[in-house]
């Protein structure tokens, strides 16, 4: 603010009045201050101002406009955690998670003078945008790149996949096939890593990954191929919707689940307990992710400094009726 005042030839109090929209500033002076702000690229510390004035109890979230269960559940969980702490949440929905869309959504949040921002960034295309955001903005990423040095909270995807795969191996299956999510999603990458690690640790054969997206239709197509392979006795699906498609494909080909083929999913969607058979799956703790994210964000707001701390939240194996020993036929 002092630099802006010096360049504009005014006092820092005048700069403050311009920033706050105070009416008692001449238009010529106001324009001179705005020109100096633009030339210097000055951004007010909105987080500090929110704490001093107590006027901002709003947190901004940037998220892709999606009905996918994981991202949608994370958003709802964060809104609930924020509400319990006395904050409201302003959500900036974007059609794609790229530099332009995320940057624009963040700028809109900053124009609203939010106290801090959360970006739900599960895809690789978000990285460039995050690298170019203003450094003085309190910001935490959910589900982002685990290799990126920034404040991050995420479900431990690899641990969940490892648990799912190990559960199938412990049931007596010689190996486990995997139907994956999209290759540009960090969730999918982590689940592949966990699946492969469990097979390697067990000395089991590692089958090729069956690439898919997150939909039941994609799972159905992969399931049709797997159902034609008599040596396939266990499948780990990267999410429950993929598992649902696999279950239908197996049924249509006369492959019984779990008697002939065991299936494990990931996410524990509300419908998973009502699949036929009820689906064994991995349950992420979205509420814990949200609470941890909120705590990290408020810590940045209060301290006025950013952090590169990362937290991974362990998921839980939920055992139902879709897994059996390959000998139980």
PDB file of C-alpha atoms in Angstrom:
ATOM      1  CA  UNK A   1       0.000   0.000   0.000  1.00  0.00           C
ATOM      2  CA  UNK A   2       2.935   2.319   0.733  1.00  0.00           C
ATOM      3  CA  UNK A   3       4.332   1.678  -2.764  1.00  0.00           C
ATOM      4  CA  UNK A   4       0.961   2.474  -4.328  1.00  0.00           C
ATOM      5  CA  UNK A   5       0.715   5.686  -2.312  1.00  0.00           C
ATOM      6  CA  UNK A   6       4.228   6.754  -3.347  1.00  0.00           C
ATOM      7  CA  UNK A   7       3.565   6.110  -7.053  1.00  0.00           C
ATOM      8  CA  UNK A   8       0.189   7.879  -6.972  1.00  0.00           C
ATOM      9  CA  UNK A   9       1.512  10.788  -4.921  1.00  0.00           C
ATOM     10  CA  UNK A  10      -1.011  10.369  -2.119  1.00  0.00           C
ATOM     11  CA  UNK A  11      -1.058   9.157   1.473  1.00  0.00           C
ATOM     12  CA  UNK A  12      -1.596   5.489   2.340  1.00  0.00           C
ATOM     13  CA  UNK A  13      -4.846   6.554   4.049  1.00  0.00           C
ATOM     14  CA  UNK A  14      -6.091   7.806   0.676  1.00  0.00           C
ATOM     15  CA  UNK A  15      -5.177   4.475  -0.912  1.00  0.00           C
ATOM     16  CA  UNK A  16      -7.130   2.713   1.846  1.00  0.00           C
ATOM     17  CA  UNK A  17     -10.157   4.932   1.228  1.00  0.00           C
ATOM     18  CA  UNK A  18     -10.054   4.162  -2.511  1.00  0.00           C
ATOM     19  CA  UNK A  19      -9.807   0.422  -1.849  1.00  0.00           C
ATOM     20  CA  UNK A  20     -12.774   0.603   0.514  1.00  0.00           C
ATOM     21  CA  UNK A  21     -14.910   2.658  -1.867  1.00  0.00           C
ATOM     22  CA  UNK A  22     -15.018   5.670   0.419  1.00  0.00           C
ATOM     23  CA  UNK A  23     -17.015   8.500  -1.230  1.00  0.00           C
ATOM     24  CA  UNK A  24     -14.821  11.362   0.031  1.00  0.00           C
ATOM     25  CA  UNK A  25     -12.092  10.949  -2.609  1.00  0.00           C
ATOM     26  CA  UNK A  26     -11.879  13.132  -5.714  1.00  0.00           C
ATOM     27  CA  UNK A  27     -12.387  11.231  -8.958  1.00  0.00           C
ATOM     28  CA  UNK A  28      -9.029  12.377 -10.329  1.00  0.00           C
ATOM     29  CA  UNK A  29      -7.274  11.083  -7.216  1.00  0.00           C
ATOM     30  CA  UNK A  30      -9.250   7.846  -7.302  1.00  0.00           C
ATOM     31  CA  UNK A  31      -8.197   7.255 -10.924  1.00  0.00           C
ATOM     32  CA  UNK A  32      -4.560   7.992 -10.106  1.00  0.00           C
ATOM     33  CA  UNK A  33      -4.605   5.456  -7.263  1.00  0.00           C
ATOM     34  CA  UNK A  34      -6.286   2.828  -9.448  1.00  0.00           C
ATOM     35  CA  UNK A  35      -3.649   3.366 -12.140  1.00  0.00           C
ATOM     36  CA  UNK A  36      -0.879   2.860  -9.572  1.00  0.00           C
ATOM     37  CA  UNK A  37      -2.561  -0.305  -8.278  1.00  0.00           C
ATOM     38  CA  UNK A  38      -2.761  -1.668 -11.809  1.00  0.00           C
ATOM     39  CA  UNK A  39       0.840  -0.760 -12.649  1.00  0.00           C
ATOM     40  CA  UNK A  40       2.229  -2.373  -9.498  1.00  0.00           C
ATOM     41  CA  UNK A  41      -0.060  -5.404  -9.577  1.00  0.00           C
ATOM     42  CA  UNK A  42      -1.041  -4.642  -5.990  1.00  0.00           C
ATOM     43  CA  UNK A  43      -3.524  -6.970  -4.287  1.00  0.00           C
ATOM     44  CA  UNK A  44      -4.908  -6.103  -0.860  1.00  0.00           C
ATOM     45  CA  UNK A  45      -4.395  -8.738   1.843  1.00  0.00           C
ATOM     46  CA  UNK A  46      -8.049  -9.618   2.043  1.00  0.00           C
ATOM     47  CA  UNK A  47      -7.531 -12.335   4.645  1.00  0.00           C
ATOM     48  CA  UNK A  48      -5.896  -9.890   7.080  1.00  0.00           C
ATOM     49  CA  UNK A  49      -8.602  -7.352   6.431  1.00  0.00           C
ATOM     50  CA  UNK A  50     -11.296  -9.926   7.126  1.00  0.00           C
ATOM     51  CA  UNK A  51      -9.778 -10.698  10.508  1.00  0.00           C
ATOM     52  CA  UNK A  52      -9.324  -7.031  11.436  1.00  0.00           C
ATOM     53  CA  UNK A  53     -12.746  -5.868  10.365  1.00  0.00           C
ATOM     54  CA  UNK A  54     -14.638  -9.064  11.081  1.00  0.00           C
ATOM     55  CA  UNK A  55     -16.697  -8.409   7.952  1.00  0.00           C
ATOM     56  CA  UNK A  56     -15.806 -11.530   5.944  1.00  0.00           C
ATOM     57  CA  UNK A  57     -17.033 -14.880   7.116  1.00  0.00           C
ATOM     58  CA  UNK A  58     -17.094 -16.205   3.572  1.00  0.00           C
ATOM     59  CA  UNK A  59     -14.835 -18.891   2.120  1.00  0.00           C
ATOM     60  CA  UNK A  60     -14.545 -19.490  -1.604  1.00  0.00           C
ATOM     61  CA  UNK A  61     -14.510 -22.903  -3.291  1.00  0.00           C
ATOM     62  CA  UNK A  62     -13.571 -23.620  -6.899  1.00  0.00           C
ATOM     63  CA  UNK A  63     -14.938 -26.922  -8.184  1.00  0.00           C
ATOM     64  CA  UNK A  64     -15.810 -28.519 -11.475  1.00  0.00           C
ATOM     65  CA  UNK A  65     -19.502 -28.542 -12.262  1.00  0.00           C
ATOM     66  CA  UNK A  66     -19.909 -32.295 -11.889  1.00  0.00           C
ATOM     67  CA  UNK A  67     -22.265 -34.846 -10.375  1.00  0.00           C
ATOM     68  CA  UNK A  68     -19.459 -37.358  -9.776  1.00  0.00           C
ATOM     69  CA  UNK A  69     -19.872 -38.748  -6.287  1.00  0.00           C
ATOM     70  CA  UNK A  70     -16.392 -38.039  -4.916  1.00  0.00           C
ATOM     71  CA  UNK A  71     -16.025 -34.340  -5.829  1.00  0.00           C
ATOM     72  CA  UNK A  72     -19.676 -33.631  -5.024  1.00  0.00           C
ATOM     73  CA  UNK A  73     -19.358 -35.306  -1.611  1.00  0.00           C
ATOM     74  CA  UNK A  74     -16.190 -33.344  -0.829  1.00  0.00           C
ATOM     75  CA  UNK A  75     -17.947 -30.080  -1.641  1.00  0.00           C
ATOM     76  CA  UNK A  76     -20.951 -30.863   0.558  1.00  0.00           C
ATOM     77  CA  UNK A  77     -18.710 -32.004   3.409  1.00  0.00           C
ATOM     78  CA  UNK A  78     -16.686 -28.778   3.243  1.00  0.00           C
ATOM     79  CA  UNK A  79     -19.818 -26.620   3.177  1.00  0.00           C
ATOM     80  CA  UNK A  80     -21.064 -28.427   6.305  1.00  0.00           C
ATOM     81  CA  UNK A  81     -17.740 -28.087   8.120  1.00  0.00           C
ATOM     82  CA  UNK A  82     -17.543 -24.392   7.257  1.00  0.00           C
ATOM     83  CA  UNK A  83     -21.106 -23.802   8.459  1.00  0.00           C
ATOM     84  CA  UNK A  84     -20.319 -25.437  11.795  1.00  0.00           C
ATOM     85  CA  UNK A  85     -17.401 -23.018  12.172  1.00  0.00           C
ATOM     86  CA  UNK A  86     -19.588 -20.003  11.392  1.00  0.00           C
ATOM     87  CA  UNK A  87     -18.578 -19.508   7.761  1.00  0.00           C
ATOM     88  CA  UNK A  88     -20.617 -19.456   4.604  1.00  0.00           C
ATOM     89  CA  UNK A  89     -19.252 -20.871   1.346  1.00  0.00           C
ATOM     90  CA  UNK A  90     -19.352 -19.262  -2.076  1.00  0.00           C
ATOM     91  CA  UNK A  91     -18.906 -21.875  -4.812  1.00  0.00           C
ATOM     92  CA  UNK A  92     -17.391 -21.024  -8.170  1.00  0.00           C
ATOM     93  CA  UNK A  93     -18.367 -23.823 -10.546  1.00  0.00           C
ATOM     94  CA  UNK A  94     -16.253 -24.257 -13.680  1.00  0.00           C
ATOM     95  CA  UNK A  95     -16.883 -26.450 -16.705  1.00  0.00           C
ATOM     96  CA  UNK A  96     -13.231 -27.521 -16.956  1.00  0.00           C
ATOM     97  CA  UNK A  97     -10.359 -27.378 -14.488  1.00  0.00           C
ATOM     98  CA  UNK A  98      -7.816 -25.438 -16.524  1.00  0.00           C
ATOM     99  CA  UNK A  99      -5.725 -22.313 -15.969  1.00  0.00           C
ATOM    100  CA  UNK A 100      -8.230 -19.878 -17.472  1.00  0.00           C
ATOM    101  CA  UNK A 101     -11.319 -21.248 -15.703  1.00  0.00           C
ATOM    102  CA  UNK A 102      -9.710 -21.660 -12.289  1.00  0.00           C
ATOM    103  CA  UNK A 103      -7.970 -18.284 -12.515  1.00  0.00           C
ATOM    104  CA  UNK A 104     -11.205 -16.523 -13.389  1.00  0.00           C
ATOM    105  CA  UNK A 105     -13.114 -18.248 -10.573  1.00  0.00           C
ATOM    106  CA  UNK A 106     -10.415 -17.316  -8.053  1.00  0.00           C
ATOM    107  CA  UNK A 107     -10.474 -13.675  -9.195  1.00  0.00           C
ATOM    108  CA  UNK A 108     -14.254 -13.604  -8.762  1.00  0.00           C
ATOM    109  CA  UNK A 109     -13.871 -14.941  -5.234  1.00  0.00           C
ATOM    110  CA  UNK A 110     -11.226 -12.342  -4.436  1.00  0.00           C
ATOM    111  CA  UNK A 111     -13.473  -9.596  -5.775  1.00  0.00           C
ATOM    112  CA  UNK A 112     -16.047 -10.825  -3.241  1.00  0.00           C
ATOM    113  CA  UNK A 113     -13.350 -10.471  -0.554  1.00  0.00           C
ATOM    114  CA  UNK A 114     -13.523 -14.046   0.668  1.00  0.00           C
ATOM    115  CA  UNK A 115     -11.252 -14.877   3.586  1.00  0.00           C
ATOM    116  CA  UNK A 116      -9.656 -17.889   1.870  1.00  0.00           C
ATOM    117  CA  UNK A 117     -10.097 -20.301  -1.021  1.00  0.00           C
ATOM    118  CA  UNK A 118     -10.310 -24.061  -1.502  1.00  0.00           C
ATOM    119  CA  UNK A 119      -9.788 -25.618  -4.929  1.00  0.00           C
ATOM    120  CA  UNK A 120     -11.049 -29.150  -5.550  1.00  0.00           C
ATOM    121  CA  UNK A 121      -8.506 -30.141  -8.184  1.00  0.00           C
ATOM    122  CA  UNK A 122      -8.523 -33.879  -8.943  1.00  0.00           C
ATOM    123  CA  UNK A 123      -7.167 -33.627 -12.504  1.00  0.00           C
ATOM    124  CA  UNK A 124      -3.731 -32.861 -13.923  1.00  0.00           C
ATOM    125  CA  UNK A 125      -4.957 -29.887 -15.960  1.00  0.00           C
ATOM    126  CA  UNK A 126      -5.478 -27.924 -12.726  1.00  0.00           C
ATOM    127  CA  UNK A 127      -1.771 -27.837 -11.896  1.00  0.00           C
ATOM    128  CA  UNK A 128      -0.837 -24.989 -14.222  1.00  0.00           C
ATOM    129  CA  UNK A 129      -3.632 -22.831 -12.838  1.00  0.00           C
ATOM    130  CA  UNK A 130      -2.608 -23.488  -9.238  1.00  0.00           C
ATOM    131  CA  UNK A 131       1.010 -22.592 -10.032  1.00  0.00           C
ATOM    132  CA  UNK A 132      -0.075 -19.145 -11.268  1.00  0.00           C
ATOM    133  CA  UNK A 133      -2.448 -18.116  -8.472  1.00  0.00           C
ATOM    134  CA  UNK A 134      -1.480 -15.130  -6.283  1.00  0.00           C
ATOM    135  CA  UNK A 135       0.913 -16.161  -3.523  1.00  0.00           C
ATOM    136  CA  UNK A 136      -0.759 -14.013  -0.855  1.00  0.00           C
ATOM    137  CA  UNK A 137      -4.115 -15.815  -1.024  1.00  0.00           C
ATOM    138  CA  UNK A 138      -4.858 -18.357   1.749  1.00  0.00           C
ATOM    139  CA  UNK A 139      -5.489 -21.481  -0.313  1.00  0.00           C
ATOM    140  CA  UNK A 140      -5.780 -25.230   0.209  1.00  0.00           C
ATOM    141  CA  UNK A 141      -6.201 -27.838  -2.514  1.00  0.00           C
ATOM    142  CA  UNK A 142      -8.392 -30.907  -2.083  1.00  0.00           C
ATOM    143  CA  UNK A 143      -7.657 -34.060  -4.069  1.00  0.00           C
ATOM    144  CA  UNK A 144      -4.830 -32.411  -5.994  1.00  0.00           C
ATOM    145  CA  UNK A 145      -1.455 -33.604  -7.202  1.00  0.00           C
ATOM    146  CA  UNK A 146       0.300 -35.342  -4.277  1.00  0.00           C
ATOM    147  CA  UNK A 147       3.672 -34.470  -5.831  1.00  0.00           C
ATOM    148  CA  UNK A 148       2.970 -30.732  -5.927  1.00  0.00           C
ATOM    149  CA  UNK A 149       4.559 -28.746  -3.040  1.00  0.00           C
ATOM    150  CA  UNK A 150       1.475 -26.936  -1.767  1.00  0.00           C
ATOM    151  CA  UNK A 151      -1.170 -27.147   0.951  1.00  0.00           C
ATOM    152  CA  UNK A 152      -3.102 -30.304   0.126  1.00  0.00           C
ATOM    153  CA  UNK A 153      -5.635 -32.610   1.745  1.00  0.00           C
ATOM    154  CA  UNK A 154      -6.583 -35.827   0.018  1.00  0.00           C
ATOM    155  CA  UNK A 155      -7.939 -39.293   0.559  1.00  0.00           C
ATOM    156  CA  UNK A 156      -5.150 -41.875   0.628  1.00  0.00           C
ATOM    157  CA  UNK A 157      -6.104 -43.405  -2.710  1.00  0.00           C
ATOM    158  CA  UNK A 158      -3.188 -45.826  -2.825  1.00  0.00           C
ATOM    159  CA  UNK A 159      -3.887 -47.167   0.667  1.00  0.00           C
ATOM    160  CA  UNK A 160      -7.543 -47.755  -0.173  1.00  0.00           C
ATOM    161  CA  UNK A 161      -6.669 -49.574  -3.386  1.00  0.00           C
ATOM    162  CA  UNK A 162      -4.067 -51.635  -1.572  1.00  0.00           C
ATOM    163  CA  UNK A 163      -6.639 -52.669   1.046  1.00  0.00           C
ATOM    164  CA  UNK A 164      -9.175 -53.620  -1.621  1.00  0.00           C
ATOM    165  CA  UNK A 165      -6.666 -55.680  -3.568  1.00  0.00           C
ATOM    166  CA  UNK A 166      -5.229 -57.353  -0.484  1.00  0.00           C
ATOM    167  CA  UNK A 167      -8.746 -58.283   0.662  1.00  0.00           C
ATOM    168  CA  UNK A 168      -9.324 -60.093  -2.634  1.00  0.00           C
ATOM    169  CA  UNK A 169      -5.932 -61.819  -2.467  1.00  0.00           C
ATOM    170  CA  UNK A 170      -6.555 -62.875   1.129  1.00  0.00           C
ATOM    171  CA  UNK A 171      -9.824 -64.457  -0.017  1.00  0.00           C
ATOM    172  CA  UNK A 172      -7.732 -66.841  -2.090  1.00  0.00           C
ATOM    173  CA  UNK A 173      -7.626 -65.258  -5.543  1.00  0.00           C
ATOM    174  CA  UNK A 174      -4.339 -65.706  -7.403  1.00  0.00           C
ATOM    175  CA  UNK A 175      -4.473 -62.213  -8.874  1.00  0.00           C
ATOM    176  CA  UNK A 176      -6.807 -59.212  -9.196  1.00  0.00           C
ATOM    177  CA  UNK A 177      -7.788 -57.356 -12.364  1.00  0.00           C
ATOM    178  CA  UNK A 178      -8.291 -53.611 -12.231  1.00  0.00           C
ATOM    179  CA  UNK A 179     -10.767 -51.407 -14.119  1.00  0.00           C
ATOM    180  CA  UNK A 180      -9.337 -47.902 -13.756  1.00  0.00           C
ATOM    181  CA  UNK A 181     -10.650 -44.359 -13.853  1.00  0.00           C
ATOM    182  CA  UNK A 182      -9.463 -41.707 -16.352  1.00  0.00           C
ATOM    183  CA  UNK A 183      -5.684 -41.488 -16.665  1.00  0.00           C
ATOM    184  CA  UNK A 184      -5.564 -37.730 -15.943  1.00  0.00           C
ATOM    185  CA  UNK A 185      -7.250 -38.080 -12.536  1.00  0.00           C
ATOM    186  CA  UNK A 186      -4.980 -38.248  -9.487  1.00  0.00           C
ATOM    187  CA  UNK A 187      -7.545 -40.506  -7.782  1.00  0.00           C
ATOM    188  CA  UNK A 188      -7.265 -43.025 -10.618  1.00  0.00           C
ATOM    189  CA  UNK A 189      -3.474 -42.841 -10.651  1.00  0.00           C
ATOM    190  CA  UNK A 190      -3.264 -43.417  -6.900  1.00  0.00           C
ATOM    191  CA  UNK A 191      -5.637 -46.370  -7.052  1.00  0.00           C
ATOM    192  CA  UNK A 192      -3.591 -47.992  -9.815  1.00  0.00           C
ATOM    193  CA  UNK A 193      -0.449 -47.516  -7.720  1.00  0.00           C
ATOM    194  CA  UNK A 194      -2.060 -49.110  -4.649  1.00  0.00           C
ATOM    195  CA  UNK A 195      -3.468 -52.044  -6.659  1.00  0.00           C
ATOM    196  CA  UNK A 196      -0.113 -52.701  -8.302  1.00  0.00           C
ATOM    197  CA  UNK A 197       1.769 -52.410  -4.994  1.00  0.00           C
ATOM    198  CA  UNK A 198      -0.481 -54.994  -3.324  1.00  0.00           C
ATOM    199  CA  UNK A 199       0.021 -57.461  -6.169  1.00  0.00           C
ATOM    200  CA  UNK A 200       3.786 -56.889  -6.139  1.00  0.00           C
ATOM    201  CA  UNK A 201       3.981 -57.416  -2.372  1.00  0.00           C
ATOM    202  CA  UNK A 202       2.073 -60.688  -2.746  1.00  0.00           C
ATOM    203  CA  UNK A 203       4.219 -61.860  -5.649  1.00  0.00           C
ATOM    204  CA  UNK A 204       1.077 -62.122  -7.788  1.00  0.00           C
ATOM    205  CA  UNK A 205       0.836 -61.684 -11.529  1.00  0.00           C
ATOM    206  CA  UNK A 206      -0.022 -58.094 -12.533  1.00  0.00           C
ATOM    207  CA  UNK A 207      -2.662 -58.097 -15.288  1.00  0.00           C
ATOM    208  CA  UNK A 208      -2.965 -55.198 -17.732  1.00  0.00           C
ATOM    209  CA  UNK A 209      -5.063 -52.266 -16.523  1.00  0.00           C
ATOM    210  CA  UNK A 210      -8.523 -52.071 -18.088  1.00  0.00           C
ATOM    211  CA  UNK A 211      -8.795 -48.348 -18.869  1.00  0.00           C
ATOM    212  CA  UNK A 212     -12.229 -46.790 -18.366  1.00  0.00           C
ATOM    213  CA  UNK A 213     -13.896 -43.605 -17.125  1.00  0.00           C
ATOM    214  CA  UNK A 214     -16.020 -43.207 -13.999  1.00  0.00           C
ATOM    215  CA  UNK A 215     -19.369 -44.345 -15.450  1.00  0.00           C
ATOM    216  CA  UNK A 216     -21.378 -47.536 -15.094  1.00  0.00           C
ATOM    217  CA  UNK A 217     -21.537 -47.767 -18.891  1.00  0.00           C
ATOM    218  CA  UNK A 218     -17.747 -47.831 -19.071  1.00  0.00           C
ATOM    219  CA  UNK A 219     -17.644 -50.480 -16.357  1.00  0.00           C
ATOM    220  CA  UNK A 220     -20.173 -52.515 -18.287  1.00  0.00           C
ATOM    221  CA  UNK A 221     -17.997 -52.457 -21.409  1.00  0.00           C
ATOM    222  CA  UNK A 222     -14.932 -53.531 -19.422  1.00  0.00           C
ATOM    223  CA  UNK A 223     -17.010 -56.154 -17.641  1.00  0.00           C
ATOM    224  CA  UNK A 224     -18.137 -57.650 -20.951  1.00  0.00           C
ATOM    225  CA  UNK A 225     -14.498 -58.299 -21.850  1.00  0.00           C
ATOM    226  CA  UNK A 226     -13.608 -59.630 -18.414  1.00  0.00           C
ATOM    227  CA  UNK A 227     -16.655 -61.910 -18.340  1.00  0.00           C
ATOM    228  CA  UNK A 228     -15.375 -63.707 -21.449  1.00  0.00           C
ATOM    229  CA  UNK A 229     -12.091 -64.562 -19.705  1.00  0.00           C
ATOM    230  CA  UNK A 230     -12.597 -67.695 -17.565  1.00  0.00           C
ATOM    231  CA  UNK A 231      -9.366 -67.102 -15.590  1.00  0.00           C
ATOM    232  CA  UNK A 232     -10.687 -63.807 -14.209  1.00  0.00           C
ATOM    233  CA  UNK A 233     -11.915 -64.466 -10.660  1.00  0.00           C
ATOM    234  CA  UNK A 234     -11.396 -61.072  -8.952  1.00  0.00           C
ATOM    235  CA  UNK A 235     -11.865 -57.477 -10.065  1.00  0.00           C
ATOM    236  CA  UNK A 236     -11.108 -54.216  -8.275  1.00  0.00           C
ATOM    237  CA  UNK A 237     -13.089 -51.356  -9.819  1.00  0.00           C
ATOM    238  CA  UNK A 238     -11.833 -47.797  -9.399  1.00  0.00           C
ATOM    239  CA  UNK A 239     -15.270 -46.643  -8.258  1.00  0.00           C
ATOM    240  CA  UNK A 240     -18.676 -48.095  -7.411  1.00  0.00           C
ATOM    241  CA  UNK A 241     -20.326 -47.025 -10.655  1.00  0.00           C
ATOM    242  CA  UNK A 242     -17.738 -48.981 -12.611  1.00  0.00           C
ATOM    243  CA  UNK A 243     -18.428 -51.908 -10.299  1.00  0.00           C
ATOM    244  CA  UNK A 244     -22.161 -51.640 -11.027  1.00  0.00           C
ATOM    245  CA  UNK A 245     -21.512 -51.949 -14.754  1.00  0.00           C
ATOM    246  CA  UNK A 246     -19.218 -54.910 -14.146  1.00  0.00           C
ATOM    247  CA  UNK A 247     -21.894 -56.651 -12.059  1.00  0.00           C
ATOM    248  CA  UNK A 248     -24.415 -56.353 -14.885  1.00  0.00           C
ATOM    249  CA  UNK A 249     -21.948 -57.617 -17.496  1.00  0.00           C
ATOM    250  CA  UNK A 250     -21.068 -60.621 -15.363  1.00  0.00           C
ATOM    251  CA  UNK A 251     -24.744 -61.420 -14.801  1.00  0.00           C
ATOM    252  CA  UNK A 252     -25.520 -61.282 -18.503  1.00  0.00           C
ATOM    253  CA  UNK A 253     -22.697 -63.720 -19.265  1.00  0.00           C
ATOM    254  CA  UNK A 254     -23.755 -66.129 -16.527  1.00  0.00           C
ATOM    255  CA  UNK A 255     -20.759 -65.326 -14.299  1.00  0.00           C
ATOM    256  CA  UNK A 256     -22.077 -65.291 -10.724  1.00  0.00           C
ATOM    257  CA  UNK A 257     -20.863 -62.724  -8.198  1.00  0.00           C
ATOM    258  CA  UNK A 258     -19.279 -63.654  -5.837  1.00  0.00           C
ATOM    259  CA  UNK A 259     -19.335 -67.404  -6.588  1.00  0.00           C
ATOM    260  CA  UNK A 260     -17.477 -67.104  -9.912  1.00  0.00           C
ATOM    261  CA  UNK A 261     -16.079 -63.577  -9.773  1.00  0.00           C
ATOM    262  CA  UNK A 262     -15.458 -61.335  -6.768  1.00  0.00           C
ATOM    263  CA  UNK A 263     -15.810 -57.561  -7.182  1.00  0.00           C
ATOM    264  CA  UNK A 264     -14.696 -54.660  -4.968  1.00  0.00           C
ATOM    265  CA  UNK A 265     -15.449 -50.980  -5.639  1.00  0.00           C
ATOM    266  CA  UNK A 266     -14.348 -47.611  -4.269  1.00  0.00           C
ATOM    267  CA  UNK A 267     -16.384 -44.679  -2.825  1.00  0.00           C
ATOM    268  CA  UNK A 268     -19.210 -46.470  -0.980  1.00  0.00           C
ATOM    269  CA  UNK A 269     -21.966 -44.600  -2.794  1.00  0.00           C
ATOM    270  CA  UNK A 270     -25.320 -44.722  -0.933  1.00  0.00           C
ATOM    271  CA  UNK A 271     -26.648 -47.293  -3.411  1.00  0.00           C
ATOM    272  CA  UNK A 272     -23.708 -49.700  -2.962  1.00  0.00           C
ATOM    273  CA  UNK A 273     -25.416 -51.571  -0.122  1.00  0.00           C
ATOM    274  CA  UNK A 274     -28.371 -52.254  -2.450  1.00  0.00           C
ATOM    275  CA  UNK A 275     -26.477 -53.596  -5.482  1.00  0.00           C
ATOM    276  CA  UNK A 276     -26.999 -57.270  -6.268  1.00  0.00           C
ATOM    277  CA  UNK A 277     -25.052 -58.513  -4.445  1.00  0.00           C
ATOM    278  CA  UNK A 278     -24.357 -55.732  -1.925  1.00  0.00           C
ATOM    279  CA  UNK A 279     -20.961 -54.327  -2.860  1.00  0.00           C
ATOM    280  CA  UNK A 280     -17.789 -54.606  -0.829  1.00  0.00           C
ATOM    281  CA  UNK A 281     -16.056 -51.268  -1.302  1.00  0.00           C
ATOM    282  CA  UNK A 282     -13.690 -48.620   0.060  1.00  0.00           C
ATOM    283  CA  UNK A 283     -15.277 -45.729   1.981  1.00  0.00           C
ATOM    284  CA  UNK A 284     -13.396 -42.387   1.876  1.00  0.00           C
ATOM    285  CA  UNK A 285     -13.810 -40.181   4.938  1.00  0.00           C
ATOM    286  CA  UNK A 286     -14.998 -37.032   3.157  1.00  0.00           C
ATOM    287  CA  UNK A 287     -15.916 -35.372   6.460  1.00  0.00           C
ATOM    288  CA  UNK A 288     -12.375 -35.787   7.791  1.00  0.00           C
ATOM    289  CA  UNK A 289     -10.964 -34.351   4.552  1.00  0.00           C
ATOM    290  CA  UNK A 290     -13.283 -31.355   4.901  1.00  0.00           C
ATOM    291  CA  UNK A 291     -12.458 -30.720   8.568  1.00  0.00           C
ATOM    292  CA  UNK A 292      -8.724 -30.980   7.923  1.00  0.00           C
ATOM    293  CA  UNK A 293      -8.980 -28.655   4.930  1.00  0.00           C
ATOM    294  CA  UNK A 294     -10.903 -26.075   6.935  1.00  0.00           C
ATOM    295  CA  UNK A 295      -8.379 -26.219   9.781  1.00  0.00           C
ATOM    296  CA  UNK A 296      -5.466 -25.694   7.374  1.00  0.00           C
ATOM    297  CA  UNK A 297      -7.221 -22.816   5.626  1.00  0.00           C
ATOM    298  CA  UNK A 298      -8.112 -21.024   8.854  1.00  0.00           C
ATOM    299  CA  UNK A 299      -4.532 -21.506  10.032  1.00  0.00           C
ATOM    300  CA  UNK A 300      -3.268 -19.706   6.923  1.00  0.00           C
ATOM    301  CA  UNK A 301      -5.810 -16.915   7.372  1.00  0.00           C
ATOM    302  CA  UNK A 302      -4.843 -16.355  11.004  1.00  0.00           C
ATOM    303  CA  UNK A 303      -1.079 -16.559  10.450  1.00  0.00           C
ATOM    304  CA  UNK A 304      -1.034 -14.617   7.190  1.00  0.00           C
ATOM    305  CA  UNK A 305       1.378 -17.130   5.683  1.00  0.00           C
ATOM    306  CA  UNK A 306       0.988 -20.023   3.272  1.00  0.00           C
ATOM    307  CA  UNK A 307       2.116 -23.596   3.864  1.00  0.00           C
ATOM    308  CA  UNK A 308       3.020 -26.663   1.845  1.00  0.00           C
ATOM    309  CA  UNK A 309       1.718 -29.097   4.461  1.00  0.00           C
ATOM    310  CA  UNK A 310       0.014 -32.176   3.061  1.00  0.00           C
ATOM    311  CA  UNK A 311      -2.452 -34.490   4.792  1.00  0.00           C
ATOM    312  CA  UNK A 312      -3.704 -37.834   3.538  1.00  0.00           C
ATOM    313  CA  UNK A 313      -6.829 -39.286   5.112  1.00  0.00           C
ATOM    314  CA  UNK A 314      -7.080 -43.072   5.321  1.00  0.00           C
ATOM    315  CA  UNK A 315     -10.251 -44.651   3.873  1.00  0.00           C
ATOM    316  CA  UNK A 316     -12.090 -47.668   5.283  1.00  0.00           C
ATOM    317  CA  UNK A 317     -12.827 -51.100   3.817  1.00  0.00           C
ATOM    318  CA  UNK A 318     -16.559 -51.872   3.963  1.00  0.00           C
ATOM    319  CA  UNK A 319     -17.182 -55.618   3.685  1.00  0.00           C
ATOM    320  CA  UNK A 320     -20.464 -56.783   2.150  1.00  0.00           C
ATOM    321  CA  UNK A 321     -21.371 -59.744  -0.060  1.00  0.00           C
ATOM    322  CA  UNK A 322     -19.508 -59.329  -3.360  1.00  0.00           C
ATOM    323  CA  UNK A 323     -16.331 -61.218  -2.386  1.00  0.00           C
ATOM    324  CA  UNK A 324     -15.855 -64.951  -1.829  1.00  0.00           C
ATOM    325  CA  UNK A 325     -13.139 -67.538  -2.076  1.00  0.00           C
ATOM    326  CA  UNK A 326     -12.677 -68.833  -5.619  1.00  0.00           C
ATOM    327  CA  UNK A 327     -13.350 -72.318  -4.240  1.00  0.00           C
ATOM    328  CA  UNK A 328     -16.895 -71.407  -3.105  1.00  0.00           C
ATOM    329  CA  UNK A 329     -18.781 -72.431  -6.250  1.00  0.00           C
TER     330      UNK A 329
END
